[in-house]
mmCIF file of C-alpha atoms in Angstrom:
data_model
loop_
_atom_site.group_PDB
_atom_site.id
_atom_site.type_symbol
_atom_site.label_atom_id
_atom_site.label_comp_id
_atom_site.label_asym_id
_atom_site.label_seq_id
_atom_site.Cartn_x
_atom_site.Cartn_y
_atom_site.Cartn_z
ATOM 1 C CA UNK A 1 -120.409 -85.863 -136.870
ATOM 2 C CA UNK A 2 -118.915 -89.205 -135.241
ATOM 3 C CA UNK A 3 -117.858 -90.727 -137.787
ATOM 4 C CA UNK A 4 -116.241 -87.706 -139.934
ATOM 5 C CA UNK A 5 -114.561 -86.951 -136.379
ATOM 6 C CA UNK A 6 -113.243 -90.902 -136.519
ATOM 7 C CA UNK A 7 -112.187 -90.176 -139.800
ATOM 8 C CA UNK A 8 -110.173 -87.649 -139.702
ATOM 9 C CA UNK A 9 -108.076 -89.307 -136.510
ATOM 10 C CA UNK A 10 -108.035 -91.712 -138.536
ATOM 11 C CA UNK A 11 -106.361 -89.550 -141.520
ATOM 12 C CA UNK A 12 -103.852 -88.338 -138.916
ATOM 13 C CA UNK A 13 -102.678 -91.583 -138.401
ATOM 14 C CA UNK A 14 -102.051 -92.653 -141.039
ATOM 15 C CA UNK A 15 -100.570 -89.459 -142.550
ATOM 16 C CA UNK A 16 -97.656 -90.120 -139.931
ATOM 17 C CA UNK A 17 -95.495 -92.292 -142.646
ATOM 18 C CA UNK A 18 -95.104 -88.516 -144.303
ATOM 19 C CA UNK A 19 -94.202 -86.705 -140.850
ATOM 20 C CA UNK A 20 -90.504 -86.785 -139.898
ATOM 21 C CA UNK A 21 -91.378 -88.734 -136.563
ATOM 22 C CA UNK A 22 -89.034 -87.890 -133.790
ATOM 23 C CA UNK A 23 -89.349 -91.621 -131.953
ATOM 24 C CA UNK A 24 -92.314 -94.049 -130.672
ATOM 25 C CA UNK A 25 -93.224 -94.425 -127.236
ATOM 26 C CA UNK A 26 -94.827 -97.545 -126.030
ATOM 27 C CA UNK A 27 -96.334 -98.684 -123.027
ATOM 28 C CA UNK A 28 -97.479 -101.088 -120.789
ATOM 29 C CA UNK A 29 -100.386 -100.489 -118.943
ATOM 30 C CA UNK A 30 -102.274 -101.315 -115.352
ATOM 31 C CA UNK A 31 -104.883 -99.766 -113.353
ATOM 32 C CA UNK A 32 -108.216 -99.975 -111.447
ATOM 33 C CA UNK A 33 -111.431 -98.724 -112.455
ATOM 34 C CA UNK A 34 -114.618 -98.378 -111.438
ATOM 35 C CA UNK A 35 -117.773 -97.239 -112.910
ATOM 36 C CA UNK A 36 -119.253 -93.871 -112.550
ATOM 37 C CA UNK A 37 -123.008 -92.881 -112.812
ATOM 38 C CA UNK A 38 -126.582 -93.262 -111.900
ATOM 39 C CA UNK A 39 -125.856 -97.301 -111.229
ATOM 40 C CA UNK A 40 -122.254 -97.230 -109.908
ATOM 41 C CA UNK A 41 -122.890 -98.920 -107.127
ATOM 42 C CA UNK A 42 -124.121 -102.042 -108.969
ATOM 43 C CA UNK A 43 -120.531 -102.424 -109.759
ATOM 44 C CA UNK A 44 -117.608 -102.996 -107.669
ATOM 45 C CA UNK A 45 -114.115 -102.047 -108.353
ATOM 46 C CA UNK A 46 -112.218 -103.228 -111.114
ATOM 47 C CA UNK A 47 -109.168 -103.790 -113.006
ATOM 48 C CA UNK A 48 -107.096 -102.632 -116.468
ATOM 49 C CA UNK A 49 -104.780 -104.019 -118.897
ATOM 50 C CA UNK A 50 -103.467 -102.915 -121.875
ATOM 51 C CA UNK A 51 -101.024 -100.816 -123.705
ATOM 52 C CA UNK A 52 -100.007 -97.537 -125.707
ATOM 53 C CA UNK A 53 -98.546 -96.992 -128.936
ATOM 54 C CA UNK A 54 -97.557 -93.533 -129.572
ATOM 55 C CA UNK A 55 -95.200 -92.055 -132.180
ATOM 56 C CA UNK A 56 -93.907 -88.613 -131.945
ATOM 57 C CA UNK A 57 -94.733 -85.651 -134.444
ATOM 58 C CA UNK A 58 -92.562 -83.365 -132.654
ATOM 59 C CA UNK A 59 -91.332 -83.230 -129.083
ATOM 60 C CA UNK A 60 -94.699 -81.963 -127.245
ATOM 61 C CA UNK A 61 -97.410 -83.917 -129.680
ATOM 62 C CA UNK A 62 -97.893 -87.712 -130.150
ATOM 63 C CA UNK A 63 -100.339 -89.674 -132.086
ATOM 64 C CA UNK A 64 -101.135 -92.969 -131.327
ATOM 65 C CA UNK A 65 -103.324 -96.255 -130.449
ATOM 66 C CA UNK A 66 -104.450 -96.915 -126.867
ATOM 67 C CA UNK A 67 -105.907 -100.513 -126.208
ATOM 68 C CA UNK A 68 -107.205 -101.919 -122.919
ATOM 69 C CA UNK A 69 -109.329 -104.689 -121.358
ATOM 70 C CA UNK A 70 -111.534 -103.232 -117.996
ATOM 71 C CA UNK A 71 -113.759 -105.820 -115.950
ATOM 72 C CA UNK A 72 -116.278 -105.072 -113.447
ATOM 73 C CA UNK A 73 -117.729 -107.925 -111.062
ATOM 74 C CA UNK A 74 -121.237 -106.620 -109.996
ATOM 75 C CA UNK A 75 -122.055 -106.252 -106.178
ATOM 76 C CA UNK A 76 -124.312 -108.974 -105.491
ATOM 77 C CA UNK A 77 -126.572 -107.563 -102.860
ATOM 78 C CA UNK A 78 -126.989 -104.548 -104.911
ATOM 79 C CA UNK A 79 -128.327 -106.750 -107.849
ATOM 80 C CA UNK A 80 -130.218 -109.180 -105.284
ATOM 81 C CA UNK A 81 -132.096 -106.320 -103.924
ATOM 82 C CA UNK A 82 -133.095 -104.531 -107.149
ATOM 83 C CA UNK A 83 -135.317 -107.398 -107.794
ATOM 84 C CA UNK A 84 -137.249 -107.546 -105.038
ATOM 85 C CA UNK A 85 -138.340 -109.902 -102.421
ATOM 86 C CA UNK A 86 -135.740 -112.937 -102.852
ATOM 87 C CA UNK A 87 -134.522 -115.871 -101.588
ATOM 88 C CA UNK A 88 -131.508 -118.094 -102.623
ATOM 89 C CA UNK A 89 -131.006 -115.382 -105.221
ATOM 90 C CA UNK A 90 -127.986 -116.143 -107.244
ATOM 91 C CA UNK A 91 -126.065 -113.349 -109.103
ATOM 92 C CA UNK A 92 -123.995 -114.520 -112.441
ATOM 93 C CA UNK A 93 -121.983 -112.101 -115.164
ATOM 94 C CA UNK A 94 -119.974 -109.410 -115.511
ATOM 95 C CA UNK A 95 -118.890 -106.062 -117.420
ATOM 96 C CA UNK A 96 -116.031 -106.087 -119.736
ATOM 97 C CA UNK A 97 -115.290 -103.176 -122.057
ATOM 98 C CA UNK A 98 -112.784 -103.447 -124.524
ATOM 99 C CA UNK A 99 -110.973 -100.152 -125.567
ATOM 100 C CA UNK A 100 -109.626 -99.473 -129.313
ATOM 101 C CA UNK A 101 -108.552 -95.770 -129.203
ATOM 102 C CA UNK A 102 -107.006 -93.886 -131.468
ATOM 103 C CA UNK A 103 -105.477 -91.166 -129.214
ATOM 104 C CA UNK A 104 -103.518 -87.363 -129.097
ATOM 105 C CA UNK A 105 -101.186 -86.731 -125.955
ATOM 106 C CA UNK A 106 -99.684 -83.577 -125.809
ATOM 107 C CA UNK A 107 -97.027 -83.127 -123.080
ATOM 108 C CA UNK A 108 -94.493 -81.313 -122.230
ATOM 109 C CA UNK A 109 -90.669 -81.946 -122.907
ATOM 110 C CA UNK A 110 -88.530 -80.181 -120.125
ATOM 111 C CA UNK A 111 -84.850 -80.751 -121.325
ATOM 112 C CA UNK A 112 -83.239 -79.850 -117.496
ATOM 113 C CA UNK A 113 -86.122 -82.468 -115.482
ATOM 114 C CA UNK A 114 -87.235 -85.495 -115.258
ATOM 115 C CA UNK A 115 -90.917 -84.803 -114.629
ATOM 116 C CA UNK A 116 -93.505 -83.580 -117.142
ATOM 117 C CA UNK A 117 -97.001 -83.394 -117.632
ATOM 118 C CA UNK A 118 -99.481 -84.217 -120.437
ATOM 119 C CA UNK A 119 -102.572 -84.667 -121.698
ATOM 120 C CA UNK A 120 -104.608 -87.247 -123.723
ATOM 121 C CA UNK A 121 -107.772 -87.572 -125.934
ATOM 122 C CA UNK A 122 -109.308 -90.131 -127.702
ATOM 123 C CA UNK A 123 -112.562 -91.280 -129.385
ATOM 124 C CA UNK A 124 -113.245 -94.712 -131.195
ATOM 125 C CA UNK A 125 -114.776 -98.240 -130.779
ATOM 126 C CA UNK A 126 -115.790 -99.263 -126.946
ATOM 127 C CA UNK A 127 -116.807 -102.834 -127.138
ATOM 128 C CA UNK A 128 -118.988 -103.394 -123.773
ATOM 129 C CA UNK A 129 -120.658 -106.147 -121.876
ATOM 130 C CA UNK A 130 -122.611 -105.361 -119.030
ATOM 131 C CA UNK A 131 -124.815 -108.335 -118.881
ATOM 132 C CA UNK A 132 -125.791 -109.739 -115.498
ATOM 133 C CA UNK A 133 -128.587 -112.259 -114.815
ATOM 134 C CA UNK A 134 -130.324 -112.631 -111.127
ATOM 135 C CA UNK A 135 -132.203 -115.717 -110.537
ATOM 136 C CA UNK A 136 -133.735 -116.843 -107.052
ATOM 137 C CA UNK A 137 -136.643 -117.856 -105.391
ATOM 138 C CA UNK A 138 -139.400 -115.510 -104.240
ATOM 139 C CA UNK A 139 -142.043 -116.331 -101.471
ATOM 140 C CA UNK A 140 -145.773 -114.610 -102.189
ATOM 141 C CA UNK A 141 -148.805 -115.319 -101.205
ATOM 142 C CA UNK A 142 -147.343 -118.487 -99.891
ATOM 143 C CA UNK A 143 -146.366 -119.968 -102.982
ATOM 144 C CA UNK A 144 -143.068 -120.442 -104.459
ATOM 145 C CA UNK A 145 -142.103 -118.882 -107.605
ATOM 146 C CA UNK A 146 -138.719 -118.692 -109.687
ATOM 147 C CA UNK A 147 -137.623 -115.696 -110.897
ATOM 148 C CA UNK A 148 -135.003 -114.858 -113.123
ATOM 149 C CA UNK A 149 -134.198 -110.905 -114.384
ATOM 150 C CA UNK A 150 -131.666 -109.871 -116.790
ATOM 151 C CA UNK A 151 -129.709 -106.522 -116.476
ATOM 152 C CA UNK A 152 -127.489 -104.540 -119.449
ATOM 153 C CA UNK A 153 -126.565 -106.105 -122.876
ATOM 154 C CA UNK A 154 -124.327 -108.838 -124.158
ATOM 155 C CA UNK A 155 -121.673 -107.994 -126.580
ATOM 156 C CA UNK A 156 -121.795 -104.820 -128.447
ATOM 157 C CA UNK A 157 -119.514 -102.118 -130.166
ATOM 158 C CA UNK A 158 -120.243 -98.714 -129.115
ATOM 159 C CA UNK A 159 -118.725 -95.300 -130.434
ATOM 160 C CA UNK A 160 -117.223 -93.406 -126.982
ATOM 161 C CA UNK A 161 -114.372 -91.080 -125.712
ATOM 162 C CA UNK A 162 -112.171 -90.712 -122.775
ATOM 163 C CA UNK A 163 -109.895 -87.576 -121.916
ATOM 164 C CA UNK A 164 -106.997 -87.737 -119.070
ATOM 165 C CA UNK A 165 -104.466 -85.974 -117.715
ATOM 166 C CA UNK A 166 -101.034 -87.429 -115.843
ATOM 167 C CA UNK A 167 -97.747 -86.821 -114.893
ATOM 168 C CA UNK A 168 -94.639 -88.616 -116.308
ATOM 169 C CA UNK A 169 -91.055 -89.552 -113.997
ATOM 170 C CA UNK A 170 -88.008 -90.698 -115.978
ATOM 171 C CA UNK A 171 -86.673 -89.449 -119.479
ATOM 172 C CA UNK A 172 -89.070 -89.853 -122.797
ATOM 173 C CA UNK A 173 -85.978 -91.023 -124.889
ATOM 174 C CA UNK A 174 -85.752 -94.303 -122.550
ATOM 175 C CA UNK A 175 -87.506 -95.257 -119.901
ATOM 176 C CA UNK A 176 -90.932 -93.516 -117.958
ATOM 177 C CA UNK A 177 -93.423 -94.659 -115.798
ATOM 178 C CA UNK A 178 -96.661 -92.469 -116.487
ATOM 179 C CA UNK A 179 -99.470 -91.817 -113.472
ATOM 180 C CA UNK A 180 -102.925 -90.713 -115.258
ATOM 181 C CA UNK A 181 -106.547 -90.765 -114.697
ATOM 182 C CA UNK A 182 -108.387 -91.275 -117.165
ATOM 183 C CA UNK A 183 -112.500 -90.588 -117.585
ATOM 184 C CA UNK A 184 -114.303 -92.781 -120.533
ATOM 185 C CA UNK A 185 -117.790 -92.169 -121.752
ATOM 186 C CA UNK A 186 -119.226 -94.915 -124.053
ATOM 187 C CA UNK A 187 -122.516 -94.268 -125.767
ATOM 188 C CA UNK A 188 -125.015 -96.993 -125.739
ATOM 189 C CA UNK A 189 -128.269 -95.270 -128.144
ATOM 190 C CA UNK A 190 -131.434 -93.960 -126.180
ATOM 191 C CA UNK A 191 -129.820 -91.302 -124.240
ATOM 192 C CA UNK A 192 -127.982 -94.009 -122.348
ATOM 193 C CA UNK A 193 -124.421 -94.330 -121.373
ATOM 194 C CA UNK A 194 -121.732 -96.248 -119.911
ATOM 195 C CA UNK A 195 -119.089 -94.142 -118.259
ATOM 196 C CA UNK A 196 -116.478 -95.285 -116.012
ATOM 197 C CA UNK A 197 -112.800 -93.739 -114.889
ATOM 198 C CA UNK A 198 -109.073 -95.585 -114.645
ATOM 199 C CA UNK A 199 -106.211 -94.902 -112.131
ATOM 200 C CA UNK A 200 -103.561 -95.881 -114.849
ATOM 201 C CA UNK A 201 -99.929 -96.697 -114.085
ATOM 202 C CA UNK A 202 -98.175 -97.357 -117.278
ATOM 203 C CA UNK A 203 -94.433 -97.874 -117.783
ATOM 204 C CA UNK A 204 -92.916 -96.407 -121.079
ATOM 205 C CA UNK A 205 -90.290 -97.041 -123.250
ATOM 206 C CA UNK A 206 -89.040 -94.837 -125.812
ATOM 207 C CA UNK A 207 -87.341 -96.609 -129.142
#
């Protein structure tokens, strides 16, 4: 079911050369995020970068590409104490995830205002790294032991979806700047996940 649902995004992409496209919108994205879940206080707040490409297939439906870079520096103490009984303990990594979304926005188009309100799907590749290493020095039984535990993956490409609704200011012809949160969802196998949400401020710029 995933991948025939990729597919036929896919499809509608590139079907667009034979749709009498009203305009593109692109975008330039920034935002925090933070992740949400069982764990999501291993994680402190992070940032986004990225962008939107979106062309129109009439004025209240666009079809388009959404690509971003998310990073999450994890909460030492909260790593430090999952271990146990440390020391010393010393806290390296991170979590990156890497969006490539084909996406569907529809909005509206209010001729007589400035504001108007949308919303956006997508599904595709999610590549993720959550890997963070705790090494220290624990104490038992008088003796002095090293210990070293690894938490989350390295670098992997995971099927996921996110789904977000915004308000736009400005004119979709020329210029907008676009407020949206946005929930994502990635799917790591074994009944796990990897879900986290972005406050996105994007400015757009209609061609």
């Amino acid at each position: 079911m995933k991948k025939t649902w990729i597919l036929m995004v896919l499809c509608a992409l590139l079907s667009y050369s034979s749709i009498e496209a009203q305009g593109v919108k692109l975008s330039l994205i920034g935002a925090v995020s933070k992740e949400v879940g069982p764990e999501h206080e291993r994680f402190n707040w992070g940032f986004s970068v990225g962008g939107d490409f979106f062309f129109y297939v009439d004025d209240n439906i666009l079809l388009g590409l959404r690509s971003t870079y998310s990073r999450f520096t994890p909460d030492e103490s909260e790593f430090v104490e999952s271990v146990g009984d440390l020391f010393e303990g010393n806290v390296s990594g991170d979590a990156f995830v890497v969006e490539i979304i084909p996406s569907l926005r529809l909005t509206t188009r209010y001729s007589m205002s400035n504001i108007n309100l949308f919303a956006q799907i997508g599904a595709g590749v999610f590549i993720l790294n959550n890997d963070v290493t705790v090494t220290g020095e624990s104490d038992e039984d008088g003796e002095t032991s090293v210990v070293q535990e690894v938490f989350g993956e390295g670098t992997q490409g995971r099927f996921g979806f996110n789904v977000g609704l915004g308000i736009t200011f400005g004119n979709p012809e020329f210029i907008t700047v676009d407020l949206y949160p946005m929930f994502n969802l990635v799917f790591l196998g074994d009944g796990d996940s990897f879900r986290y949400f972005t406050i996105n401020l994007a400015l757009g710029i209609g061609i």
